[in-house]
Short mmCIF file of C-alpha atoms in Angstrom, two decimals:
data_model
loop_
_atom_site.label_atom_id
_atom_site.label_comp_id
_atom_site.label_asym_id
_atom_site.label_seq_id
_atom_site.Cartn_x
_atom_site.Cartn_y
_atom_site.Cartn_z
CA UNK A 1 -0.05 -0.38 0.56
CA UNK A 2 1.42 3.68 -0.72
CA UNK A 3 1.62 5.78 2.29
CA UNK A 4 1.54 9.52 2.60
CA UNK A 5 1.57 12.15 4.91
CA UNK A 6 -1.81 13.28 5.32
CA UNK A 7 -0.15 16.76 6.53
CA UNK A 8 2.33 17.71 4.32
CA UNK A 9 -0.74 17.25 1.33
CA UNK A 10 -2.64 19.40 4.10
CA UNK A 11 -0.92 22.44 4.02
CA UNK A 12 -2.54 24.47 1.28
CA UNK A 13 -6.35 24.02 3.02
CA UNK A 14 -4.30 24.97 5.78
CA UNK A 15 -3.28 28.28 4.30
CA UNK A 16 -6.71 28.55 2.19
CA UNK A 17 -8.85 28.01 5.63
CA UNK A 18 -6.91 30.41 7.47
CA UNK A 19 -7.13 33.23 4.81
CA UNK A 20 -10.64 32.31 4.66
CA UNK A 21 -11.45 32.94 8.66
CA UNK A 22 -9.41 36.31 8.64
CA UNK A 23 -12.00 37.32 5.05
CA UNK A 24 -14.64 35.84 6.66
CA UNK A 25 -13.88 37.54 9.95
CA UNK A 26 -12.60 40.83 8.37
CA UNK A 27 -16.15 41.21 6.61
CA UNK A 28 -18.30 40.72 9.51
CA UNK A 29 -19.58 37.27 8.76
CA UNK A 30 -17.34 34.99 11.44
CA UNK A 31 -16.21 35.60 14.88
CA UNK A 32 -12.65 35.38 15.03
CA UNK A 33 -9.61 38.03 15.81
CA UNK A 34 -6.57 38.32 14.55
CA UNK A 35 -3.23 40.61 16.04
CA UNK A 36 -0.52 40.02 13.97
CA UNK A 37 2.42 39.03 16.15
CA UNK A 38 0.63 36.59 18.03
CA UNK A 39 -0.15 34.83 13.86
CA UNK A 40 3.20 35.60 13.02
CA UNK A 41 5.06 33.75 16.44
CA UNK A 42 1.76 30.66 15.93
CA UNK A 43 2.83 29.85 12.47
CA UNK A 44 6.46 30.71 12.90
CA UNK A 45 6.01 27.35 15.34
CA UNK A 46 4.24 25.27 12.82
CA UNK A 47 7.33 26.11 10.19
CA UNK A 48 9.56 25.65 12.48
CA UNK A 49 7.99 22.52 14.10
CA UNK A 50 8.02 21.17 10.86
CA UNK A 51 12.01 21.05 10.85
CA UNK A 52 12.42 19.85 14.36
CA UNK A 53 9.74 17.40 13.08
CA UNK A 54 12.20 16.04 10.03
CA UNK A 55 15.33 15.62 12.29
CA UNK A 56 13.64 13.40 14.24
CA UNK A 57 11.59 11.76 11.36
CA UNK A 58 14.52 9.45 11.48
CA UNK A 59 14.72 8.27 15.13
CA UNK A 60 11.60 7.52 15.09
CA UNK A 61 11.18 5.53 12.62
CA UNK A 62 13.54 3.76 13.44
CA UNK A 63 12.48 3.06 17.03
CA UNK A 64 9.01 2.07 15.38
CA UNK A 65 10.14 -0.59 12.90
CA UNK A 66 12.05 -1.70 15.89
CA UNK A 67 8.90 -1.80 18.25
CA UNK A 68 7.00 -4.14 14.69
CA UNK A 69 10.49 -6.25 14.14
CA UNK A 70 9.11 -7.22 18.01
CA UNK A 71 6.13 -6.92 16.79
CA UNK A 72 3.08 -9.71 18.52
CA UNK A 73 0.59 -9.62 16.19
CA UNK A 74 1.11 -9.01 12.00
CA UNK A 75 -1.52 -6.80 11.73
CA UNK A 76 -2.53 -6.33 7.60
CA UNK A 77 -2.41 -2.64 6.11
CA UNK A 78 -5.44 -3.07 3.35
CA UNK A 79 -7.76 -4.64 6.06
CA UNK A 80 -10.93 -1.99 6.34
CA UNK A 81 -10.67 -3.61 10.02
CA UNK A 82 -7.51 -3.42 10.87
CA UNK A 83 -7.70 0.79 9.82
CA UNK A 84 -10.72 0.95 12.19
CA UNK A 85 -9.56 -0.47 14.16
CA UNK A 86 -6.28 1.77 14.73
CA UNK A 87 -8.43 5.13 14.71
CA UNK A 88 -10.02 4.03 18.28
CA UNK A 89 -6.42 3.17 19.23
CA UNK A 90 -4.20 5.36 17.85
CA UNK A 91 -7.08 8.28 19.64
CA UNK A 92 -6.98 6.89 22.85
CA UNK A 93 -2.89 7.33 23.00
CA UNK A 94 -3.61 11.07 21.75
CA UNK A 95 -6.01 11.46 24.67
CA UNK A 96 -3.41 9.74 27.13
CA UNK A 97 -0.40 11.49 24.95
CA UNK A 98 -2.28 14.86 25.93
CA UNK A 99 -3.51 14.40 28.90
CA UNK A 100 0.11 13.35 30.36
CA UNK A 101 1.84 16.80 28.29
CA UNK A 102 -0.94 18.90 30.47
CA UNK A 103 -0.67 17.17 33.84
CA UNK A 104 3.61 17.00 34.26
CA UNK A 105 5.23 19.49 33.91
CA UNK A 106 8.66 17.42 32.44
CA UNK A 107 6.07 16.82 28.57
CA UNK A 108 4.06 20.51 29.69
CA UNK A 109 7.51 22.23 28.95
CA UNK A 110 7.15 20.92 24.74
CA UNK A 111 3.86 21.21 24.85
CA UNK A 112 3.31 24.77 26.25
CA UNK A 113 3.72 25.98 23.10
CA UNK A 114 0.94 25.45 21.45
CA UNK A 115 -1.78 27.29 24.52
CA UNK A 116 0.93 29.95 24.73
CA UNK A 117 -1.55 32.14 21.92
CA UNK A 118 -4.35 34.36 23.68
CA UNK A 119 -5.87 33.93 20.47
CA UNK A 120 -8.38 31.28 19.08
CA UNK A 121 -8.76 31.25 15.65
CA UNK A 122 -6.94 28.78 12.74
CA UNK A 123 -3.29 29.86 12.79
CA UNK A 124 -3.28 28.40 17.12
CA UNK A 125 -3.51 25.02 15.35
CA UNK A 126 -0.40 25.09 13.11
CA UNK A 127 1.89 26.48 17.27
CA UNK A 128 2.55 23.33 17.56
CA UNK A 129 5.52 22.07 19.61
CA UNK A 130 9.80 21.68 18.38
CA UNK A 131 10.85 20.43 21.32
CA UNK A 132 8.26 17.46 21.95
CA UNK A 133 10.84 14.80 20.06
CA UNK A 134 13.95 15.83 22.33
CA UNK A 135 10.27 14.70 25.10
CA UNK A 136 9.95 11.66 23.59
CA UNK A 137 6.18 11.88 23.60
CA UNK A 138 6.23 9.90 20.11
CA UNK A 139 7.28 6.93 22.66
CA UNK A 140 3.59 6.83 23.78
CA UNK A 141 3.14 5.46 20.10
CA UNK A 142 5.68 2.51 19.46
CA UNK A 143 2.59 0.29 22.02
CA UNK A 144 1.13 0.24 17.88
CA UNK A 145 3.89 -0.92 16.19
CA UNK A 146 4.57 -3.64 19.26
CA UNK A 147 1.50 -4.83 18.76
CA UNK A 148 1.32 -5.54 14.64
CA UNK A 149 0.54 -1.90 13.56
CA UNK A 150 2.85 -0.79 10.45
CA UNK A 151 4.65 1.93 11.57
CA UNK A 152 4.23 3.37 8.46
CA UNK A 153 0.20 3.14 9.12
CA UNK A 154 0.49 4.45 12.70
CA UNK A 155 1.83 7.94 10.96
CA UNK A 156 -0.97 8.09 8.89
CA UNK A 157 -3.18 7.95 10.94
CA UNK A 158 -1.52 10.00 13.56
CA UNK A 159 -1.05 12.79 10.67
CA UNK A 160 -4.97 12.30 10.13
CA UNK A 161 -5.95 13.19 13.43
CA UNK A 162 -3.57 16.15 13.49
CA UNK A 163 -5.40 17.24 10.54
CA UNK A 164 -9.10 16.41 11.80
CA UNK A 165 -7.53 18.95 14.26
CA UNK A 166 -7.12 22.15 12.58
CA UNK A 167 -10.32 22.74 11.66
CA UNK A 168 -11.36 22.76 15.39
CA UNK A 169 -9.23 25.62 16.84
CA UNK A 170 -11.86 28.49 15.60
CA UNK A 171 -14.32 31.11 17.46
CA UNK A 172 -16.39 31.03 13.84
CA UNK A 173 -18.50 27.78 14.87
CA UNK A 174 -20.56 28.11 18.26
CA UNK A 175 -21.52 24.88 18.79
CA UNK A 176 -22.20 21.10 16.54
CA UNK A 177 -25.40 18.59 15.77
CA UNK A 178 -25.45 17.08 18.63
CA UNK A 179 -25.73 13.84 17.79
CA UNK A 180 -21.37 15.10 16.26
CA UNK A 181 -21.32 17.11 19.71
CA UNK A 182 -21.39 14.13 21.89
CA UNK A 183 -18.87 12.30 20.12
CA UNK A 184 -16.79 14.28 18.45
CA UNK A 185 -14.06 16.63 19.11
CA UNK A 186 -15.67 20.18 18.22
CA UNK A 187 -14.47 24.43 18.34
CA UNK A 188 -16.37 24.55 21.14
CA UNK A 189 -15.21 21.53 23.18
CA UNK A 190 -11.72 22.51 22.60
CA UNK A 191 -12.37 26.26 23.45
CA UNK A 192 -12.62 24.61 26.73
CA UNK A 193 -9.58 22.79 26.67
CA UNK A 194 -7.26 26.57 25.06
CA UNK A 195 -9.22 28.58 28.01
CA UNK A 196 -7.49 30.04 31.65
CA UNK A 197 -10.59 29.90 33.56
CA UNK A 198 -9.83 28.16 36.04
CA UNK A 199 -13.52 26.71 35.33
CA UNK A 200 -11.88 25.46 32.59
CA UNK A 201 -8.34 23.69 32.99
CA UNK A 202 -7.18 20.96 32.66
CA UNK A 203 -9.99 19.23 30.50
CA UNK A 204 -10.86 17.91 26.95
CA UNK A 205 -7.83 16.93 25.92
CA UNK A 206 -9.21 15.15 23.47
CA UNK A 207 -7.83 14.48 19.13
CA UNK A 208 -10.24 13.07 17.66
CA UNK A 209 -12.93 11.67 19.77
CA UNK A 210 -14.33 13.41 22.47
CA UNK A 211 -15.61 9.88 24.08
CA UNK A 212 -12.32 9.67 26.10
CA UNK A 213 -12.91 12.73 27.80
CA UNK A 214 -16.35 11.36 28.94
CA UNK A 215 -15.03 7.73 29.63
CA UNK A 216 -12.06 9.61 31.63
CA UNK A 217 -13.75 12.35 33.71
CA UNK A 218 -11.88 14.92 32.54
CA UNK A 219 -15.00 16.51 30.34
CA UNK A 220 -15.81 19.76 30.35
CA UNK A 221 -18.57 21.42 28.32
CA UNK A 222 -18.35 24.89 27.12
CA UNK A 223 -20.83 27.56 29.04
CA UNK A 224 -22.62 30.68 27.75
CA UNK A 225 -22.69 32.36 30.96
CA UNK A 226 -18.61 31.74 30.75
CA UNK A 227 -16.86 33.03 27.58
CA UNK A 228 -12.99 31.48 27.13
CA UNK A 229 -10.05 33.38 27.76
CA UNK A 230 -7.42 32.10 26.12
CA UNK A 231 -3.36 31.83 26.86
CA UNK A 232 -1.53 30.30 30.06
CA UNK A 233 -2.66 30.86 33.53
CA UNK A 234 0.43 33.71 33.49
CA UNK A 235 -0.09 34.36 30.16
CA UNK A 236 3.99 35.76 28.46
CA UNK A 237 5.03 38.58 29.00
CA UNK A 238 6.49 38.60 25.59
CA UNK A 239 6.46 37.77 21.35
CA UNK A 240 9.45 36.59 20.88
CA UNK A 241 9.40 33.00 19.54
CA UNK A 242 12.56 31.20 21.45
CA UNK A 243 11.13 32.35 24.43
CA UNK A 244 7.27 31.00 23.60
CA UNK A 245 9.17 27.84 22.35
CA UNK A 246 11.93 27.71 25.46
CA UNK A 247 10.48 29.81 28.65
CA UNK A 248 9.15 26.86 30.22
CA UNK A 249 12.18 24.49 29.79
CA UNK A 250 14.08 27.70 30.82
CA UNK A 251 11.75 27.39 34.23
CA UNK A 252 12.81 24.37 34.70
CA UNK A 253 16.53 24.85 34.68
CA UNK A 254 16.34 27.79 36.81
CA UNK A 255 13.83 26.03 39.28
CA UNK A 256 17.03 22.37 39.14
CA UNK A 257 19.31 24.84 39.65
CA UNK A 258 17.86 25.76 43.38
CA UNK A 259 16.79 22.26 44.04
CA UNK A 260 17.72 20.94 47.53
CA UNK A 261 16.47 17.37 47.92
CA UNK A 262 15.84 14.84 45.01
CA UNK A 263 12.14 15.76 46.26
CA UNK A 264 12.29 18.79 44.76
CA UNK A 265 14.11 17.68 41.55
CA UNK A 266 11.10 15.12 41.23
CA UNK A 267 8.38 17.67 41.53
CA UNK A 268 9.98 20.09 39.35
CA UNK A 269 10.52 17.88 36.44
CA UNK A 270 7.87 15.18 36.90
CA UNK A 271 5.07 17.66 38.84
CA UNK A 272 2.43 19.29 37.73
CA UNK A 273 2.88 22.45 35.96
CA UNK A 274 2.81 24.78 38.89
CA UNK A 275 4.17 22.88 41.79
CA UNK A 276 6.72 24.14 44.13
CA UNK A 277 8.48 22.67 47.36
CA UNK A 278 6.43 24.92 49.20
CA UNK A 279 3.17 25.14 47.55
CA UNK A 280 3.11 28.46 47.04
CA UNK A 281 3.13 28.76 43.66
CA UNK A 282 -0.56 27.67 42.15
CA UNK A 283 -0.63 24.80 40.07
CA UNK A 284 -4.55 23.77 38.35
CA UNK A 285 -5.73 21.76 41.01
CA UNK A 286 -4.88 25.11 43.59
CA UNK A 287 -6.72 27.48 40.98
CA UNK A 288 -9.61 25.20 40.36
CA UNK A 289 -10.25 24.71 44.61
CA UNK A 290 -10.27 28.84 44.26
CA UNK A 291 -12.41 28.71 41.84
CA UNK A 292 -14.86 26.65 43.37
CA UNK A 293 -14.80 28.46 47.01
CA UNK A 294 -15.26 31.63 45.35
CA UNK A 295 -18.47 30.12 43.43
CA UNK A 296 -19.70 28.46 46.42
CA UNK A 297 -18.95 31.66 48.21
CA UNK A 298 -21.21 33.98 45.97
CA UNK A 299 -24.18 31.74 45.76
CA UNK A 300 -23.91 31.86 49.92
CA UNK A 301 -24.31 35.41 49.84
CA UNK A 302 -26.57 35.38 47.01
CA UNK A 303 -28.73 33.16 48.86
CA UNK A 304 -28.98 35.70 51.90
CA UNK A 305 -29.31 38.56 49.77
CA UNK A 306 -32.75 36.19 48.62
CA UNK A 307 -33.40 35.15 51.85
CA UNK A 308 -33.43 31.53 51.60
CA UNK B 1 20.37 20.54 1.51
CA UNK B 2 18.09 18.72 -0.85
CA UNK B 3 17.18 21.01 -3.16
CA UNK B 4 12.96 20.74 -2.44
CA UNK B 5 13.61 20.76 0.91
CA UNK B 6 15.13 24.43 0.27
CA UNK B 7 12.38 24.91 -2.34
CA UNK B 8 9.44 23.92 0.89
CA UNK B 9 10.68 25.29 3.33
CA UNK B 10 11.49 28.99 1.24
CA UNK B 11 7.68 28.59 0.25
CA UNK B 12 6.55 27.64 4.03
CA UNK B 13 8.24 31.36 4.26
CA UNK B 14 6.72 33.48 2.00
CA UNK B 15 2.95 31.72 3.13
CA UNK B 16 4.16 32.45 6.79
CA UNK B 17 4.93 35.96 5.41
CA UNK B 18 1.67 36.07 3.78
CA UNK B 19 -0.72 35.24 5.70
CA UNK B 20 1.08 37.35 8.77
CA UNK B 21 0.98 40.25 6.49
CA UNK B 22 -3.09 39.21 5.52
CA UNK B 23 -3.39 39.03 9.66
CA UNK B 24 -1.87 42.64 9.66
CA UNK B 25 -4.24 44.11 6.63
CA UNK B 26 -7.73 42.45 8.12
CA UNK B 27 -7.13 45.00 11.42
CA UNK B 28 -9.35 42.09 13.27
CA UNK B 29 -7.21 42.61 16.53
CA UNK B 30 -9.75 42.76 19.55
CA UNK B 31 -10.50 46.48 20.39
CA UNK B 32 -8.19 46.93 23.66
CA UNK B 33 -9.21 51.24 24.61
CA UNK B 34 -7.22 52.44 27.23
CA UNK B 35 -7.91 51.07 30.30
CA UNK B 36 -10.25 53.48 32.62
CA UNK B 37 -11.40 52.46 36.68
CA UNK B 38 -13.91 50.54 35.45
CA UNK B 39 -12.31 49.18 32.88
CA UNK B 40 -9.03 48.02 35.19
CA UNK B 41 -11.09 46.45 38.40
CA UNK B 42 -12.84 44.08 36.24
CA UNK B 43 -9.45 43.49 34.75
CA UNK B 44 -7.95 42.52 38.14
CA UNK B 45 -11.29 40.92 38.66
CA UNK B 46 -10.81 38.44 35.98
CA UNK B 47 -6.85 38.27 36.77
CA UNK B 48 -6.44 38.22 40.67
CA UNK B 49 -10.07 37.07 41.63
CA UNK B 50 -8.96 36.42 45.42
CA UNK B 51 -6.52 39.90 45.92
CA UNK B 52 -8.27 42.67 46.93
CA UNK B 53 -7.29 46.08 45.62
CA UNK B 54 -6.51 48.45 48.15
CA UNK B 55 -5.00 51.45 45.59
CA UNK B 56 -5.46 51.11 42.14
CA UNK B 57 -3.66 53.40 39.00
CA UNK B 58 -3.55 53.73 35.72
CA UNK B 59 -0.75 54.28 33.18
CA UNK B 60 -1.48 57.69 31.62
CA UNK B 61 -1.80 56.60 28.13
CA UNK B 62 -4.24 53.81 30.05
CA UNK B 63 -1.92 50.44 28.59
CA UNK B 64 -1.24 49.42 32.44
CA UNK B 65 -2.02 49.64 35.44
CA UNK B 66 -1.10 48.87 38.87
CA UNK B 67 -2.74 48.39 42.18
CA UNK B 68 -1.43 47.74 45.74
CA UNK B 69 -3.20 44.78 47.73
CA UNK B 70 -1.77 44.87 51.47
CA UNK B 71 2.17 43.79 50.65
CA UNK B 72 1.35 42.68 46.93
CA UNK B 73 1.59 45.10 44.14
CA UNK B 74 -1.12 43.08 41.68
CA UNK B 75 0.47 44.34 37.36
CA UNK B 76 -1.12 44.65 33.94
CA UNK B 77 -0.05 45.96 31.15
CA UNK B 78 -0.99 45.56 27.34
CA UNK B 79 0.58 42.97 25.07
CA UNK B 80 -0.81 43.53 21.54
CA UNK B 81 -4.49 43.05 21.78
CA UNK B 82 -4.09 41.64 25.39
CA UNK B 83 -2.98 41.60 28.77
CA UNK B 84 -0.33 40.04 30.77
CA UNK B 85 -0.80 40.17 35.29
CA UNK B 86 2.12 40.16 37.22
CA UNK B 87 3.16 39.97 40.85
CA UNK B 88 5.43 41.91 42.96
CA UNK B 89 6.12 42.74 46.00
CA UNK B 90 4.63 46.61 46.97
CA UNK B 91 8.20 47.71 48.06
CA UNK B 92 9.35 47.00 44.75
CA UNK B 93 7.04 49.18 43.28
CA UNK B 94 7.47 52.06 46.40
CA UNK B 95 11.50 52.01 44.93
CA UNK B 96 11.32 52.00 41.83
CA UNK B 97 12.40 55.45 39.79
CA UNK B 98 10.72 57.05 36.63
CA UNK B 99 12.62 58.03 34.16
CA UNK B 100 11.66 60.37 30.97
CA UNK B 101 8.04 59.87 31.97
CA UNK B 102 8.24 56.09 32.17
CA UNK B 103 8.36 54.15 35.10
CA UNK B 104 9.87 50.42 34.16
CA UNK B 105 8.85 47.10 36.83
CA UNK B 106 10.59 44.56 36.58
CA UNK B 107 8.43 40.80 36.86
CA UNK B 108 10.21 37.86 37.26
CA UNK B 109 9.83 37.79 33.29
CA UNK B 110 8.84 40.78 32.48
CA UNK B 111 9.70 44.81 32.40
CA UNK B 112 6.25 46.75 31.99
CA UNK B 113 7.02 50.27 30.68
CA UNK B 114 4.31 52.12 32.38
CA UNK B 115 3.87 56.20 31.08
CA UNK B 116 3.05 58.63 33.24
CA UNK B 117 1.94 61.89 32.72
CA UNK B 118 3.74 64.92 32.28
CA UNK B 119 5.42 65.73 35.74
CA UNK B 120 3.53 62.63 37.47
CA UNK B 121 5.54 61.85 40.20
CA UNK B 122 6.32 58.48 41.45
CA UNK B 123 4.60 57.07 43.68
CA UNK B 124 1.16 58.76 43.15
CA UNK B 125 -1.10 59.86 45.30
CA UNK B 126 -3.62 57.35 45.90
CA UNK B 127 -0.60 54.77 46.66
CA UNK B 128 0.65 57.44 49.62
CA UNK B 129 -2.65 57.97 51.64
CA UNK B 130 -2.51 57.30 55.30
CA UNK B 131 -5.20 54.69 54.63
CA UNK B 132 -3.20 52.23 52.45
CA UNK B 133 -0.13 52.65 54.28
CA UNK B 134 -1.28 51.79 57.13
#
């Protein structure tokens, strides 16, 4: 079977879609915001990510091939059932990768730059990591080849998933039909994922199917009462490209330099983003806890004022 | 370098430049009018929801603010069409000295440049009142 790279094939579509979104927003026919420097960073990161990916491709392919040579089963690349099975298996792998990339700082350091834009538009989709290869998240896909899926098949499915995830980075689409929202990752679900509101933190890790979030308790629906605010909890102070790429790695390095114990080293590297030995920094969990306390306080005050 | 790869890279760079130019042409960034007291408090409520504001100062161009919350300074400044927010020790803000009408504060990962009115002293009167200092 002839192989292909879905992402490479989709690049002209990406370009045209971004232009279309800008033009529709410019003419008042779609809800989208673009800031030129923010867009420049997003697109430059996409370009740089392609180069970084090409540099790592040999290593990743060699490792996949090695895993495939030690496979448990032999799964035919031409069978429809094999593609159906891989679709679910790859999407579940993506969920795991994505959750890890948000909940543990070492992998967050390579993924955070996808979230540093304060905008949510199609250019944000292209704001991809340069350091994912170094962070080794590609290892998570090796079990698929070890199971018996040919490496090329896995690579194609990964590409299809990435292409799918492009169109959901938009504010132009409010909601898809209910059945679609129930099963698939959509612009609404993924807006929540990119939001920095405490209510929405660490949610909706899905790639293509939102069912994984529903199954594993990480699904949070978008609510019109609280519009999404995009970016990271502490928005970056700079449009500098290299700052965007490396700031969390630099942060880890600084923290390690002042670590005083193995516990601190492990916490700073593999703890949740924001972990600190004395708890003086915010993690998603502490931010959410404070948000819940505020909500409870406000509800209590509201009830008291109503005389409930 | 492989010629096809080079052409692909150059083509991508041209496409990136074109898209950025179109984004700039479209002028569809978020509107960010100068902060007034209401907008400044709304911004603080979002960025520092648990911190009471004792006193507030807004930069002359409306592109930033400094608020006192106990012994902490809550600082926010415009970056593009959004805001960046950081907190600093209050003492560090008080001892900062403006130069040529600009106050530069030093946060861990940024240095907001806040405009002062002509002849405006730092710290400004709201930060010097006895109630706040108490």
